[in-house]
């Protein structure tokens, strides 16, 4: 369950606003935002909530820019990759300091990566790394087990910790007064979930324009929308229902953010009749994705039968896709020799997926396949997926920036110990995906990703349901910056004069 939790913790939620609250501090440079649920652990390698994720992005920094996709320099001024694609050498820039004034060194980077390796939540970002070596105070060497095109993406998501301080205390102790090298430093938090940060004036990229940040906890989409409309916050993630009123309000703006999230059906390929590819294909044709989108995300959702989000590296539409065609689905079941009605057992879900599950249940029933919806708490759901007791399930999340990150749910070595809940095993697929991940040449990588995705879309261990973007409301006076996956970049934001 180590890596699976990281996938569910998709970055995000903040807040929105009316003109009366913009830049409400005495110097006009305060910004208030909303996040969902509890604040959580402020140790970045233990970040476990939206509140902690957003705070980590503001208080800590990384070797490379995690947002642009070009791996531009951050704490690392430059980097080199060896010809064999195994050794990555990072040269740290001068003048980078933690909020206590101490210099960021290669020893801190080494410690941070190794600490990430032991994270029960985010160890996925150090997957495939063999060793970390300090060459000198400003040079660190990262050695991968083999060529791996995901290394830079992953390292760009590991936050740098002050090694001496962090290693001298528990994660919980560090989280009480976290110290990073990011654009904002911690000031305070309270039991109600309010967190206060202020701009770090010695930040190496220059002090942030917005000097004071305040985050507030809200329990659901509706309460965040109300907070936005009432001017309690300046920016917030909202649900689709709030979009029309925000667009009609002259004091607010609506911002859309592309997602790397995919939502899909898990089909256990070892259980009859799902062990027959024709049955899985029938299910792919049976799903009315437009109905799901209209019900769930009428403003931001889109039909996508491909097990890869458009924002992910490796996505292509030049692979088998599946439109809603119940007649075709029935024909495939007949070809597979399935006598209908056929009881597939339970459709296992978590509470968040109830509405989707009801549509899927209806779609399957229409072609003669019956399922009984069973709601599970998160722990039980993950345990069932891991031990293979889910026959049909609804699941999804933000898995990473490329098709290669889906190895966790698709490759045969992730059956049992990983998240290959479909128990899918195809050596040819494994080979193409491994080649793509280890490819240094861009065209070779894309070619192998396409071949892997073609196989995946033919075998259908998972049937993708839909995709959606994230939507935010904000004050019209705020130069709001939101990256893919709903990442709020407070450092890049400013108030209009």
PDB file of N, CA, C and O in Angstrom, residues 1 350 375-387 389-390 421:
ATOM      1  N   UNK A   1       0.826  -1.202   0.000  1.00  0.00           N
ATOM      2  CA  UNK A   1       0.000   0.000   0.000  1.00  0.00           C
ATOM      3  C   UNK A   1       0.861   1.254   0.000  1.00  0.00           C
ATOM      4  O   UNK A   1       0.353   2.357  -0.052  1.00  0.00           O
ATOM      5  N   UNK A 350     -15.256   2.658  -3.568  1.00  0.00           N
ATOM      6  CA  UNK A 350     -15.202   3.523  -2.398  1.00  0.00           C
ATOM      7  C   UNK A 350     -16.360   4.512  -2.510  1.00  0.00           C
ATOM      8  O   UNK A 350     -16.927   4.704  -3.592  1.00  0.00           O
ATOM      9  N   UNK A 375     -19.948  -1.006  -1.254  1.00  0.00           N
ATOM     10  CA  UNK A 375     -19.119   0.120  -0.837  1.00  0.00           C
ATOM     11  C   UNK A 375     -18.135  -0.331   0.241  1.00  0.00           C
ATOM     12  O   UNK A 375     -18.494  -1.071   1.152  1.00  0.00           O
ATOM     13  N   UNK A 376     -16.889   0.119   0.124  1.00  0.00           N
ATOM     14  CA  UNK A 376     -15.839  -0.276   1.057  1.00  0.00           C
ATOM     15  C   UNK A 376     -15.117   0.961   1.591  1.00  0.00           C
ATOM     16  O   UNK A 376     -15.021   1.976   0.897  1.00  0.00           O
ATOM     17  N   UNK A 377     -14.591   0.861   2.812  1.00  0.00           N
ATOM     18  CA  UNK A 377     -13.725   1.949   3.262  1.00  0.00           C
ATOM     19  C   UNK A 377     -12.388   1.812   2.541  1.00  0.00           C
ATOM     20  O   UNK A 377     -12.073   0.773   1.947  1.00  0.00           O
ATOM     21  N   UNK A 378     -11.591   2.862   2.577  1.00  0.00           N
ATOM     22  CA  UNK A 378     -10.368   2.907   1.772  1.00  0.00           C
ATOM     23  C   UNK A 378      -9.421   1.751   2.081  1.00  0.00           C
ATOM     24  O   UNK A 378      -8.915   1.080   1.176  1.00  0.00           O
ATOM     25  N   UNK A 379      -9.195   1.482   3.373  1.00  0.00           N
ATOM     26  CA  UNK A 379      -8.271   0.422   3.763  1.00  0.00           C
ATOM     27  C   UNK A 379      -8.697  -0.937   3.250  1.00  0.00           C
ATOM     28  O   UNK A 379      -7.892  -1.694   2.690  1.00  0.00           O
ATOM     29  N   UNK A 380      -9.977  -1.250   3.416  1.00  0.00           N
ATOM     30  CA  UNK A 380     -10.488  -2.545   2.966  1.00  0.00           C
ATOM     31  C   UNK A 380     -10.417  -2.662   1.445  1.00  0.00           C
ATOM     32  O   UNK A 380     -10.086  -3.726   0.903  1.00  0.00           O
ATOM     33  N   UNK A 381     -10.702  -1.563   0.758  1.00  0.00           N
ATOM     34  CA  UNK A 381     -10.692  -1.558  -0.706  1.00  0.00           C
ATOM     35  C   UNK A 381      -9.298  -1.872  -1.227  1.00  0.00           C
ATOM     36  O   UNK A 381      -9.125  -2.706  -2.132  1.00  0.00           O
ATOM     37  N   UNK A 382      -8.293  -1.234  -0.669  1.00  0.00           N
ATOM     38  CA  UNK A 382      -6.920  -1.473  -1.111  1.00  0.00           C
ATOM     39  C   UNK A 382      -6.468  -2.883  -0.756  1.00  0.00           C
ATOM     40  O   UNK A 382      -5.742  -3.528  -1.534  1.00  0.00           O
ATOM     41  N   UNK A 383      -6.880  -3.368   0.386  1.00  0.00           N
ATOM     42  CA  UNK A 383      -6.521  -4.731   0.771  1.00  0.00           C
ATOM     43  C   UNK A 383      -7.139  -5.745  -0.188  1.00  0.00           C
ATOM     44  O   UNK A 383      -6.478  -6.702  -0.619  1.00  0.00           O
ATOM     45  N   UNK A 384      -8.404  -5.534  -0.539  1.00  0.00           N
ATOM     46  CA  UNK A 384      -9.078  -6.429  -1.479  1.00  0.00           C
ATOM     47  C   UNK A 384      -8.408  -6.396  -2.855  1.00  0.00           C
ATOM     48  O   UNK A 384      -8.212  -7.427  -3.489  1.00  0.00           O
ATOM     49  N   UNK A 385      -8.038  -5.188  -3.307  1.00  0.00           N
ATOM     50  CA  UNK A 385      -7.359  -5.085  -4.592  1.00  0.00           C
ATOM     51  C   UNK A 385      -6.041  -5.823  -4.583  1.00  0.00           C
ATOM     52  O   UNK A 385      -5.704  -6.542  -5.534  1.00  0.00           O
ATOM     53  N   UNK A 386      -5.298  -5.681  -3.511  1.00  0.00           N
ATOM     54  CA  UNK A 386      -3.992  -6.316  -3.417  1.00  0.00           C
ATOM     55  C   UNK A 386      -4.049  -7.826  -3.359  1.00  0.00           C
ATOM     56  O   UNK A 386      -3.168  -8.514  -3.898  1.00  0.00           O
ATOM     57  N   UNK A 387      -5.074  -8.378  -2.685  1.00  0.00           N
ATOM     58  CA  UNK A 387      -5.129  -9.840  -2.570  1.00  0.00           C
ATOM     59  C   UNK A 387      -5.954 -10.504  -3.670  1.00  0.00           C
ATOM     60  O   UNK A 387      -6.169 -11.714  -3.657  1.00  0.00           O
ATOM     61  N   UNK A 389      -9.188 -10.070  -4.540  1.00  0.00           N
ATOM     62  CA  UNK A 389     -10.583 -10.409  -4.277  1.00  0.00           C
ATOM     63  C   UNK A 389     -11.570  -9.432  -4.907  1.00  0.00           C
ATOM     64  O   UNK A 389     -12.773  -9.570  -4.729  1.00  0.00           O
ATOM     65  N   UNK A 390     -11.081  -8.431  -5.638  1.00  0.00           N
ATOM     66  CA  UNK A 390     -11.976  -7.575  -6.420  1.00  0.00           C
ATOM     67  C   UNK A 390     -12.149  -8.212  -7.796  1.00  0.00           C
ATOM     68  O   UNK A 390     -11.175  -8.444  -8.518  1.00  0.00           O
ATOM     69  N   UNK A 421      -4.338  -4.879  -9.843  1.00  0.00           N
ATOM     70  CA  UNK A 421      -5.520  -5.525  -9.282  1.00  0.00           C
ATOM     71  C   UNK A 421      -6.271  -6.340 -10.318  1.00  0.00           C
ATOM     72  O   UNK A 421      -7.083  -7.202  -9.971  1.00  0.00           O
TER      73      UNK A 421
END
